[in-house]
Amino acid sequence: MVNTNSIEIIVKVLENPTQIVFNKTIPATKFRVQFPQFNNTQIINLTFWGNLATDVAKYYQISDYILIEGYVSINKKNFDPLNKNLKKITVTVLKVYPFLLKSN
């Protein structure tokens, strides 16, 4: 069972983007990020498709902050009520913006 919801949030990139190609024509980029706003940091996977996937792989790297808009998918395929860490959270990103931290 998969639930989907819309999300807009600032995240920190944890790893360099990995680019793959489906059907020899559709580029996709994936990488892990974290929510820096919360004390109990949650790590999620981001997926980008098409031209956005190519741009993300080219311009973003580890420790960058980005503002993302997309849809959250929570995969409960192997859900165990005693171990709630088995949920896999993925965000399919529709829009991405650089977020620059202002230093004093």
PDB file of N, CA and C in Angstrom:
ATOM      1  N   MET A   1       0.833  -1.178   0.000  1.00  0.00           N
ATOM      2  CA  MET A   1       0.000   0.000   0.000  1.00  0.00           C
ATOM      3  C   MET A   1       0.878   1.241   0.000  1.00  0.00           C
ATOM      4  N   VAL A   2       0.541   2.209  -0.832  1.00  0.00           N
ATOM      5  CA  VAL A   2       1.311   3.436  -0.937  1.00  0.00           C
ATOM      6  C   VAL A   2       0.376   4.621  -0.744  1.00  0.00           C
ATOM      7  N   ASN A   3       0.733   5.531   0.157  1.00  0.00           N
ATOM      8  CA  ASN A   3      -0.004   6.771   0.361  1.00  0.00           C
ATOM      9  C   ASN A   3       0.791   7.905  -0.257  1.00  0.00           C
ATOM     10  N   THR A   4       0.119   8.899  -0.855  1.00  0.00           N
ATOM     11  CA  THR A   4       0.838  10.033  -1.430  1.00  0.00           C
ATOM     12  C   THR A   4       0.262  11.339  -0.897  1.00  0.00           C
ATOM     13  N   ASN A   5       1.144  12.301  -0.681  1.00  0.00           N
ATOM     14  CA  ASN A   5       0.784  13.623  -0.192  1.00  0.00           C
ATOM     15  C   ASN A   5       1.738  14.641  -0.793  1.00  0.00           C
ATOM     16  N   SER A   6       1.293  15.885  -0.857  1.00  0.00           N
ATOM     17  CA  SER A   6       2.117  16.972  -1.365  1.00  0.00           C
ATOM     18  C   SER A   6       3.003  17.513  -0.250  1.00  0.00           C
ATOM     19  N   ILE A   7       4.219  17.971  -0.631  1.00  0.00           N
ATOM     20  CA  ILE A   7       5.162  18.497   0.359  1.00  0.00           C
ATOM     21  C   ILE A   7       5.970  19.636  -0.252  1.00  0.00           C
ATOM     22  N   GLU A   8       6.290  20.619   0.565  1.00  0.00           N
ATOM     23  CA  GLU A   8       7.222  21.703   0.228  1.00  0.00           C
ATOM     24  C   GLU A   8       8.102  21.882   1.451  1.00  0.00           C
ATOM     25  N   ILE A   9       9.405  21.652   1.299  1.00  0.00           N
ATOM     26  CA  ILE A   9      10.293  21.690   2.465  1.00  0.00           C
ATOM     27  C   ILE A   9      11.732  21.936   2.028  1.00  0.00           C
ATOM     28  N   ILE A  10      12.531  22.470   2.946  1.00  0.00           N
ATOM     29  CA  ILE A  10      13.959  22.659   2.718  1.00  0.00           C
ATOM     30  C   ILE A  10      14.676  21.419   3.237  1.00  0.00           C
ATOM     31  N   VAL A  11      15.592  20.891   2.425  1.00  0.00           N
ATOM     32  CA  VAL A  11      16.342  19.696   2.804  1.00  0.00           C
ATOM     33  C   VAL A  11      17.829  19.911   2.544  1.00  0.00           C
ATOM     34  N   LYS A  12      18.646  19.090   3.200  1.00  0.00           N
ATOM     35  CA  LYS A  12      20.094  19.118   3.019  1.00  0.00           C
ATOM     36  C   LYS A  12      20.516  17.857   2.273  1.00  0.00           C
ATOM     37  N   VAL A  13      21.304  18.015   1.215  1.00  0.00           N
ATOM     38  CA  VAL A  13      21.756  16.895   0.390  1.00  0.00           C
ATOM     39  C   VAL A  13      22.830  16.119   1.146  1.00  0.00           C
ATOM     40  N   LEU A  14      22.652  14.787   1.256  1.00  0.00           N
ATOM     41  CA  LEU A  14      23.587  13.938   1.991  1.00  0.00           C
ATOM     42  C   LEU A  14      24.569  13.184   1.100  1.00  0.00           C
ATOM     43  N   GLU A  15      24.241  13.013  -0.172  1.00  0.00           N
ATOM     44  CA  GLU A  15      25.106  12.255  -1.071  1.00  0.00           C
ATOM     45  C   GLU A  15      25.028  12.827  -2.477  1.00  0.00           C
ATOM     46  N   ASN A  16      26.050  12.547  -3.279  1.00  0.00           N
ATOM     47  CA  ASN A  16      26.039  13.021  -4.661  1.00  0.00           C
ATOM     48  C   ASN A  16      24.928  12.335  -5.442  1.00  0.00           C
ATOM     49  N   PRO A  17      24.274  13.088  -6.341  1.00  0.00           N
ATOM     50  CA  PRO A  17      23.188  12.514  -7.131  1.00  0.00           C
ATOM     51  C   PRO A  17      23.659  11.343  -8.000  1.00  0.00           C
ATOM     52  N   THR A  18      22.817  10.308  -8.075  1.00  0.00           N
ATOM     53  CA  THR A  18      23.059   9.160  -8.930  1.00  0.00           C
ATOM     54  C   THR A  18      22.080   9.224 -10.082  1.00  0.00           C
ATOM     55  N   GLN A  19      22.598   9.239 -11.304  1.00  0.00           N
ATOM     56  CA  GLN A  19      21.730   9.358 -12.473  1.00  0.00           C
ATOM     57  C   GLN A  19      21.596   8.013 -13.180  1.00  0.00           C
ATOM     58  N   ILE A  20      20.352   7.658 -13.531  1.00  0.00           N
ATOM     59  CA  ILE A  20      20.068   6.449 -14.288  1.00  0.00           C
ATOM     60  C   ILE A  20      19.143   6.807 -15.446  1.00  0.00           C
ATOM     61  N   VAL A  21      19.048   5.926 -16.430  1.00  0.00           N
ATOM     62  CA  VAL A  21      18.206   6.171 -17.605  1.00  0.00           C
ATOM     63  C   VAL A  21      17.272   4.978 -17.796  1.00  0.00           C
ATOM     64  N   PHE A  22      15.972   5.275 -17.926  1.00  0.00           N
ATOM     65  CA  PHE A  22      14.973   4.246 -18.174  1.00  0.00           C
ATOM     66  C   PHE A  22      14.601   4.231 -19.648  1.00  0.00           C
ATOM     67  N   ASN A  23      14.445   3.054 -20.200  1.00  0.00           N
ATOM     68  CA  ASN A  23      14.046   2.877 -21.604  1.00  0.00           C
ATOM     69  C   ASN A  23      14.935   3.649 -22.573  1.00  0.00           C
ATOM     70  N   LYS A  24      16.175   3.857 -22.206  1.00  0.00           N
ATOM     71  CA  LYS A  24      17.172   4.548 -23.030  1.00  0.00           C
ATOM     72  C   LYS A  24      16.809   5.985 -23.374  1.00  0.00           C
ATOM     73  N   THR A  25      15.748   6.542 -22.767  1.00  0.00           N
ATOM     74  CA  THR A  25      15.351   7.910 -23.096  1.00  0.00           C
ATOM     75  C   THR A  25      14.954   8.774 -21.900  1.00  0.00           C
ATOM     76  N   ILE A  26      14.557   8.164 -20.789  1.00  0.00           N
ATOM     77  CA  ILE A  26      14.018   8.933 -19.672  1.00  0.00           C
ATOM     78  C   ILE A  26      15.040   8.982 -18.540  1.00  0.00           C
ATOM     79  N   PRO A  27      15.682  10.154 -18.332  1.00  0.00           N
ATOM     80  CA  PRO A  27      16.656  10.256 -17.239  1.00  0.00           C
ATOM     81  C   PRO A  27      15.968  10.377 -15.877  1.00  0.00           C
ATOM     82  N   ALA A  28      16.595   9.792 -14.873  1.00  0.00           N
ATOM     83  CA  ALA A  28      16.131   9.906 -13.492  1.00  0.00           C
ATOM     84  C   ALA A  28      17.356  10.101 -12.605  1.00  0.00           C
ATOM     85  N   THR A  29      17.190  10.885 -11.570  1.00  0.00           N
ATOM     86  CA  THR A  29      18.264  11.124 -10.609  1.00  0.00           C
ATOM     87  C   THR A  29      17.722  10.841  -9.221  1.00  0.00           C
ATOM     88  N   LYS A  30      18.536  10.157  -8.399  1.00  0.00           N
ATOM     89  CA  LYS A  30      18.133   9.822  -7.032  1.00  0.00           C
ATOM     90  C   LYS A  30      19.259  10.156  -6.069  1.00  0.00           C
ATOM     91  N   PHE A  31      18.882  10.599  -4.868  1.00  0.00           N
ATOM     92  CA  PHE A  31      19.832  10.768  -3.774  1.00  0.00           C
ATOM     93  C   PHE A  31      19.084  10.937  -2.460  1.00  0.00           C
ATOM     94  N   ARG A  32      19.823  10.802  -1.346  1.00  0.00           N
ATOM     95  CA  ARG A  32      19.244  10.912  -0.015  1.00  0.00           C
ATOM     96  C   ARG A  32      19.452  12.314   0.536  1.00  0.00           C
ATOM     97  N   VAL A  33      18.467  12.773   1.311  1.00  0.00           N
ATOM     98  CA  VAL A  33      18.527  14.085   1.962  1.00  0.00           C
ATOM     99  C   VAL A  33      18.011  13.945   3.387  1.00  0.00           C
ATOM    100  N   GLN A  34      18.198  14.996   4.169  1.00  0.00           N
ATOM    101  CA  GLN A  34      17.657  15.016   5.527  1.00  0.00           C
ATOM    102  C   GLN A  34      16.925  16.320   5.762  1.00  0.00           C
ATOM    103  N   PHE A  35      16.027  16.297   6.745  1.00  0.00           N
ATOM    104  CA  PHE A  35      15.301  17.497   7.165  1.00  0.00           C
ATOM    105  C   PHE A  35      16.119  18.189   8.242  1.00  0.00           C
ATOM    106  N   PRO A  36      16.777  19.309   7.963  1.00  0.00           N
ATOM    107  CA  PRO A  36      17.592  19.963   9.000  1.00  0.00           C
ATOM    108  C   PRO A  36      16.759  20.716  10.027  1.00  0.00           C
ATOM    109  N   GLN A  37      15.456  20.894   9.791  1.00  0.00           N
ATOM    110  CA  GLN A  37      14.611  21.672  10.689  1.00  0.00           C
ATOM    111  C   GLN A  37      14.243  20.933  11.970  1.00  0.00           C
ATOM    112  N   PHE A  38      14.345  19.615  11.984  1.00  0.00           N
ATOM    113  CA  PHE A  38      13.876  18.821  13.102  1.00  0.00           C
ATOM    114  C   PHE A  38      15.037  18.257  13.915  1.00  0.00           C
ATOM    115  N   ASN A  39      14.831  18.149  15.231  1.00  0.00           N
ATOM    116  CA  ASN A  39      15.865  17.583  16.100  1.00  0.00           C
ATOM    117  C   ASN A  39      16.105  16.113  15.791  1.00  0.00           C
ATOM    118  N   ASN A  40      15.043  15.342  15.632  1.00  0.00           N
ATOM    119  CA  ASN A  40      15.147  13.930  15.294  1.00  0.00           C
ATOM    120  C   ASN A  40      15.177  13.847  13.764  1.00  0.00           C
ATOM    121  N   THR A  41      16.351  13.930  13.194  1.00  0.00           N
ATOM    122  CA  THR A  41      16.524  14.064  11.751  1.00  0.00           C
ATOM    123  C   THR A  41      16.030  12.845  10.993  1.00  0.00           C
ATOM    124  N   GLN A  42      15.162  13.097  10.043  1.00  0.00           N
ATOM    125  CA  GLN A  42      14.613  12.052   9.203  1.00  0.00           C
ATOM    126  C   GLN A  42      15.327  12.074   7.856  1.00  0.00           C
ATOM    127  N   ILE A  43      15.762  10.923   7.378  1.00  0.00           N
ATOM    128  CA  ILE A  43      16.414  10.810   6.072  1.00  0.00           C
ATOM    129  C   ILE A  43      15.414  10.253   5.080  1.00  0.00           C
ATOM    130  N   ILE A  44      15.324  10.890   3.915  1.00  0.00           N
ATOM    131  CA  ILE A  44      14.401  10.441   2.876  1.00  0.00           C
ATOM    132  C   ILE A  44      15.136  10.343   1.546  1.00  0.00           C
ATOM    133  N   ASN A  45      14.504   9.688   0.597  1.00  0.00           N
ATOM    134  CA  ASN A  45      15.045   9.560  -0.759  1.00  0.00           C
ATOM    135  C   ASN A  45      14.295  10.508  -1.686  1.00  0.00           C
ATOM    136  N   LEU A  46      15.034  11.195  -2.554  1.00  0.00           N
ATOM    137  CA  LEU A  46      14.424  12.056  -3.565  1.00  0.00           C
ATOM    138  C   LEU A  46      14.593  11.414  -4.934  1.00  0.00           C
ATOM    139  N   THR A  47      13.572  11.568  -5.784  1.00  0.00           N
ATOM    140  CA  THR A  47      13.637  11.102  -7.157  1.00  0.00           C
ATOM    141  C   THR A  47      13.230  12.243  -8.076  1.00  0.00           C
ATOM    142  N   PHE A  48      14.045  12.490  -9.087  1.00  0.00           N
ATOM    143  CA  PHE A  48      13.790  13.525 -10.087  1.00  0.00           C
ATOM    144  C   PHE A  48      13.689  12.853 -11.450  1.00  0.00           C
ATOM    145  N   TRP A  49      12.836  13.376 -12.334  1.00  0.00           N
ATOM    146  CA  TRP A  49      12.642  12.783 -13.659  1.00  0.00           C
ATOM    147  C   TRP A  49      12.865  13.815 -14.757  1.00  0.00           C
ATOM    148  N   GLY A  50      13.242  13.354 -15.944  1.00  0.00           N
ATOM    149  CA  GLY A  50      13.333  14.186 -17.143  1.00  0.00           C
ATOM    150  C   GLY A  50      14.452  15.212 -17.092  1.00  0.00           C
ATOM    151  N   ASN A  51      14.172  16.395 -17.645  1.00  0.00           N
ATOM    152  CA  ASN A  51      15.165  17.465 -17.693  1.00  0.00           C
ATOM    153  C   ASN A  51      15.572  17.923 -16.297  1.00  0.00           C
ATOM    154  N   LEU A  52      14.623  17.892 -15.371  1.00  0.00           N
ATOM    155  CA  LEU A  52      14.933  18.264 -13.987  1.00  0.00           C
ATOM    156  C   LEU A  52      15.981  17.323 -13.405  1.00  0.00           C
ATOM    157  N   ALA A  53      15.914  16.049 -13.740  1.00  0.00           N
ATOM    158  CA  ALA A  53      16.897  15.068 -13.262  1.00  0.00           C
ATOM    159  C   ALA A  53      18.296  15.406 -13.756  1.00  0.00           C
ATOM    160  N   THR A  54      18.402  15.803 -15.004  1.00  0.00           N
ATOM    161  CA  THR A  54      19.695  16.174 -15.583  1.00  0.00           C
ATOM    162  C   THR A  54      20.257  17.425 -14.916  1.00  0.00           C
ATOM    163  N   ASP A  55      19.406  18.427 -14.707  1.00  0.00           N
ATOM    164  CA  ASP A  55      19.849  19.671 -14.074  1.00  0.00           C
ATOM    165  C   ASP A  55      20.290  19.456 -12.624  1.00  0.00           C
ATOM    166  N   VAL A  56      19.541  18.651 -11.888  1.00  0.00           N
ATOM    167  CA  VAL A  56      19.879  18.381 -10.489  1.00  0.00           C
ATOM    168  C   VAL A  56      21.226  17.678 -10.387  1.00  0.00           C
ATOM    169  N   ALA A  57      21.456  16.703 -11.256  1.00  0.00           N
ATOM    170  CA  ALA A  57      22.732  15.974 -11.240  1.00  0.00           C
ATOM    171  C   ALA A  57      23.902  16.901 -11.571  1.00  0.00           C
ATOM    172  N   LYS A  58      23.645  17.905 -12.377  1.00  0.00           N
ATOM    173  CA  LYS A  58      24.696  18.817 -12.808  1.00  0.00           C
ATOM    174  C   LYS A  58      25.013  19.893 -11.756  1.00  0.00           C
ATOM    175  N   TYR A  59      23.990  20.405 -11.059  1.00  0.00           N
ATOM    176  CA  TYR A  59      24.177  21.588 -10.230  1.00  0.00           C
ATOM    177  C   TYR A  59      24.230  21.368  -8.722  1.00  0.00           C
ATOM    178  N   TYR A  60      23.777  20.235  -8.202  1.00  0.00           N
ATOM    179  CA  TYR A  60      23.725  20.061  -6.751  1.00  0.00           C
ATOM    180  C   TYR A  60      24.689  18.979  -6.289  1.00  0.00           C
ATOM    181  N   GLN A  61      25.205  19.169  -5.067  1.00  0.00           N
ATOM    182  CA  GLN A  61      26.185  18.240  -4.506  1.00  0.00           C
ATOM    183  C   GLN A  61      25.985  18.129  -2.997  1.00  0.00           C
ATOM    184  N   ILE A  62      26.824  17.345  -2.338  1.00  0.00           N
ATOM    185  CA  ILE A  62      26.724  17.119  -0.900  1.00  0.00           C
ATOM    186  C   ILE A  62      26.774  18.445  -0.132  1.00  0.00           C
ATOM    187  N   SER A  63      25.952  18.547   0.901  1.00  0.00           N
ATOM    188  CA  SER A  63      25.851  19.691   1.826  1.00  0.00           C
ATOM    189  C   SER A  63      25.112  20.893   1.257  1.00  0.00           C
ATOM    190  N   ASP A  64      24.580  20.808   0.048  1.00  0.00           N
ATOM    191  CA  ASP A  64      23.742  21.887  -0.481  1.00  0.00           C
ATOM    192  C   ASP A  64      22.369  21.819   0.178  1.00  0.00           C
ATOM    193  N   TYR A  65      21.753  22.988   0.350  1.00  0.00           N
ATOM    194  CA  TYR A  65      20.379  23.064   0.836  1.00  0.00           C
ATOM    195  C   TYR A  65      19.492  23.402  -0.350  1.00  0.00           C
ATOM    196  N   ILE A  66      18.376  22.694  -0.467  1.00  0.00           N
ATOM    197  CA  ILE A  66      17.456  22.941  -1.576  1.00  0.00           C
ATOM    198  C   ILE A  66      16.018  22.978  -1.051  1.00  0.00           C
ATOM    199  N   LEU A  67      15.203  23.774  -1.705  1.00  0.00           N
ATOM    200  CA  LEU A  67      13.769  23.817  -1.429  1.00  0.00           C
ATOM    201  C   LEU A  67      13.108  22.942  -2.479  1.00  0.00           C
ATOM    202  N   ILE A  68      12.346  21.942  -2.044  1.00  0.00           N
ATOM    203  CA  ILE A  68      11.720  21.019  -2.987  1.00  0.00           C
ATOM    204  C   ILE A  68      10.201  21.081  -2.875  1.00  0.00           C
ATOM    205  N   GLU A  69       9.545  20.821  -3.999  1.00  0.00           N
ATOM    206  CA  GLU A  69       8.096  20.659  -4.063  1.00  0.00           C
ATOM    207  C   GLU A  69       7.840  19.339  -4.757  1.00  0.00           C
ATOM    208  N   GLY A  70       7.002  18.513  -4.164  1.00  0.00           N
ATOM    209  CA  GLY A  70       6.737  17.226  -4.786  1.00  0.00           C
ATOM    210  C   GLY A  70       5.717  16.416  -4.025  1.00  0.00           C
ATOM    211  N   TYR A  71       5.730  15.106  -4.275  1.00  0.00           N
ATOM    212  CA  TYR A  71       4.781  14.184  -3.667  1.00  0.00           C
ATOM    213  C   TYR A  71       5.500  13.135  -2.846  1.00  0.00           C
ATOM    214  N   VAL A  72       5.012  12.935  -1.627  1.00  0.00           N
ATOM    215  CA  VAL A  72       5.592  11.962  -0.712  1.00  0.00           C
ATOM    216  C   VAL A  72       4.926  10.612  -0.927  1.00  0.00           C
ATOM    217  N   SER A  73       5.738   9.570  -1.004  1.00  0.00           N
ATOM    218  CA  SER A  73       5.237   8.199  -1.065  1.00  0.00           C
ATOM    219  C   SER A  73       5.825   7.434   0.112  1.00  0.00           C
ATOM    220  N   ILE A  74       4.972   6.781   0.871  1.00  0.00           N
ATOM    221  CA  ILE A  74       5.418   5.962   1.991  1.00  0.00           C
ATOM    222  C   ILE A  74       5.103   4.520   1.638  1.00  0.00           C
ATOM    223  N   ASN A  75       6.142   3.743   1.411  1.00  0.00           N
ATOM    224  CA  ASN A  75       5.972   2.350   1.026  1.00  0.00           C
ATOM    225  C   ASN A  75       5.919   1.495   2.284  1.00  0.00           C
ATOM    226  N   LYS A  76       4.792   0.853   2.493  1.00  0.00           N
ATOM    227  CA  LYS A  76       4.615   0.003   3.668  1.00  0.00           C
ATOM    228  C   LYS A  76       4.591  -1.471   3.268  1.00  0.00           C
ATOM    229  N   LYS A  77       5.263  -1.820   2.216  1.00  0.00           N
ATOM    230  CA  LYS A  77       5.214  -3.185   1.685  1.00  0.00           C
ATOM    231  C   LYS A  77       5.607  -4.222   2.733  1.00  0.00           C
ATOM    232  N   ASN A  78       6.689  -3.977   3.444  1.00  0.00           N
ATOM    233  CA  ASN A  78       7.162  -4.910   4.472  1.00  0.00           C
ATOM    234  C   ASN A  78       6.933  -4.337   5.867  1.00  0.00           C
ATOM    235  N   PHE A  79       5.776  -3.729   6.074  1.00  0.00           N
ATOM    236  CA  PHE A  79       5.497  -3.042   7.335  1.00  0.00           C
ATOM    237  C   PHE A  79       5.400  -4.017   8.508  1.00  0.00           C
ATOM    238  N   ASP A  80       6.130  -3.696   9.564  1.00  0.00           N
ATOM    239  CA  ASP A  80       6.100  -4.469  10.808  1.00  0.00           C
ATOM    240  C   ASP A  80       5.746  -3.490  11.929  1.00  0.00           C
ATOM    241  N   PRO A  81       4.605  -3.651  12.606  1.00  0.00           N
ATOM    242  CA  PRO A  81       4.199  -2.693  13.638  1.00  0.00           C
ATOM    243  C   PRO A  81       5.208  -2.556  14.780  1.00  0.00           C
ATOM    244  N   LEU A  82       6.019  -3.571  15.018  1.00  0.00           N
ATOM    245  CA  LEU A  82       7.006  -3.495  16.088  1.00  0.00           C
ATOM    246  C   LEU A  82       8.257  -2.733  15.671  1.00  0.00           C
ATOM    247  N   ASN A  83       8.545  -2.687  14.374  1.00  0.00           N
ATOM    248  CA  ASN A  83       9.718  -1.976  13.860  1.00  0.00           C
ATOM    249  C   ASN A  83       9.260  -0.983  12.804  1.00  0.00           C
ATOM    250  N   LYS A  84       8.932   0.221  13.238  1.00  0.00           N
ATOM    251  CA  LYS A  84       8.383   1.226  12.319  1.00  0.00           C
ATOM    252  C   LYS A  84       9.433   1.823  11.395  1.00  0.00           C
ATOM    253  N   ASN A  85      10.706   1.471  11.570  1.00  0.00           N
ATOM    254  CA  ASN A  85      11.772   1.989  10.724  1.00  0.00           C
ATOM    255  C   ASN A  85      11.803   1.336   9.348  1.00  0.00           C
ATOM    256  N   LEU A  86      10.969   0.346   9.092  1.00  0.00           N
ATOM    257  CA  LEU A  86      10.969  -0.333   7.808  1.00  0.00           C
ATOM    258  C   LEU A  86      10.227   0.442   6.724  1.00  0.00           C
ATOM    259  N   LYS A  87       9.563   1.525   7.088  1.00  0.00           N
ATOM    260  CA  LYS A  87       8.888   2.343   6.090  1.00  0.00           C
ATOM    261  C   LYS A  87       9.936   3.037   5.225  1.00  0.00           C
ATOM    262  N   LYS A  88       9.714   3.043   3.931  1.00  0.00           N
ATOM    263  CA  LYS A  88      10.629   3.727   3.022  1.00  0.00           C
ATOM    264  C   LYS A  88       9.915   4.978   2.493  1.00  0.00           C
ATOM    265  N   ILE A  89      10.492   6.139   2.805  1.00  0.00           N
ATOM    266  CA  ILE A  89       9.890   7.407   2.398  1.00  0.00           C
ATOM    267  C   ILE A  89      10.626   7.922   1.171  1.00  0.00           C
ATOM    268  N   THR A  90       9.870   8.202   0.123  1.00  0.00           N
ATOM    269  CA  THR A  90      10.421   8.740  -1.115  1.00  0.00           C
ATOM    270  C   THR A  90       9.616   9.957  -1.530  1.00  0.00           C
ATOM    271  N   VAL A  91      10.307  10.992  -2.006  1.00  0.00           N
ATOM    272  CA  VAL A  91       9.643  12.169  -2.544  1.00  0.00           C
ATOM    273  C   VAL A  91       9.965  12.254  -4.028  1.00  0.00           C
ATOM    274  N   THR A  92       8.920  12.273  -4.852  1.00  0.00           N
ATOM    275  CA  THR A  92       9.084  12.521  -6.276  1.00  0.00           C
ATOM    276  C   THR A  92       9.000  14.029  -6.453  1.00  0.00           C
ATOM    277  N   VAL A  93      10.112  14.644  -6.824  1.00  0.00           N
ATOM    278  CA  VAL A  93      10.232  16.097  -6.850  1.00  0.00           C
ATOM    279  C   VAL A  93       9.767  16.651  -8.192  1.00  0.00           C
ATOM    280  N   LEU A  94       8.899  17.670  -8.123  1.00  0.00           N
ATOM    281  CA  LEU A  94       8.404  18.338  -9.324  1.00  0.00           C
ATOM    282  C   LEU A  94       9.133  19.654  -9.593  1.00  0.00           C
ATOM    283  N   LYS A  95       9.520  20.345  -8.497  1.00  0.00           N
ATOM    284  CA  LYS A  95      10.246  21.608  -8.607  1.00  0.00           C
ATOM    285  C   LYS A  95      11.339  21.640  -7.556  1.00  0.00           C
ATOM    286  N   VAL A  96      12.467  22.282  -7.889  1.00  0.00           N
ATOM    287  CA  VAL A  96      13.567  22.416  -6.937  1.00  0.00           C
ATOM    288  C   VAL A  96      14.172  23.809  -7.083  1.00  0.00           C
ATOM    289  N   TYR A  97      14.530  24.402  -5.937  1.00  0.00           N
ATOM    290  CA  TYR A  97      15.131  25.736  -5.914  1.00  0.00           C
ATOM    291  C   TYR A  97      16.343  25.696  -4.993  1.00  0.00           C
ATOM    292  N   PRO A  98      17.430  26.389  -5.355  1.00  0.00           N
ATOM    293  CA  PRO A  98      18.569  26.457  -4.434  1.00  0.00           C
ATOM    294  C   PRO A  98      18.185  27.287  -3.214  1.00  0.00           C
ATOM    295  N   PHE A  99      18.696  26.925  -2.063  1.00  0.00           N
ATOM    296  CA  PHE A  99      18.451  27.660  -0.834  1.00  0.00           C
ATOM    297  C   PHE A  99      19.805  28.028  -0.255  1.00  0.00           C
ATOM    298  N   LEU A 100      20.104  29.311  -0.241  1.00  0.00           N
ATOM    299  CA  LEU A 100      21.404  29.774   0.226  1.00  0.00           C
ATOM    300  C   LEU A 100      21.277  30.300   1.648  1.00  0.00           C
ATOM    301  N   LEU A 101      22.152  29.830   2.518  1.00  0.00           N
ATOM    302  CA  LEU A 101      22.182  30.310   3.890  1.00  0.00           C
ATOM    303  C   LEU A 101      22.999  31.592   3.939  1.00  0.00           C
ATOM    304  N   LYS A 102      22.453  32.614   4.545  1.00  0.00           N
ATOM    305  CA  LYS A 102      23.143  33.889   4.653  1.00  0.00           C
ATOM    306  C   LYS A 102      24.095  33.848   5.837  1.00  0.00           C
ATOM    307  N   SER A 103      25.378  34.109   5.585  1.00  0.00           N
ATOM    308  CA  SER A 103      26.352  34.141   6.674  1.00  0.00           C
ATOM    309  C   SER A 103      26.606  35.584   7.078  1.00  0.00           C
ATOM    310  N   ASN A 104      26.901  35.797   8.362  1.00  0.00           N
ATOM    311  CA  ASN A 104      27.136  37.157   8.880  1.00  0.00           C
ATOM    312  C   ASN A 104      28.530  37.616   8.645  1.00  0.00           C
TER     313      ASN A 104
END
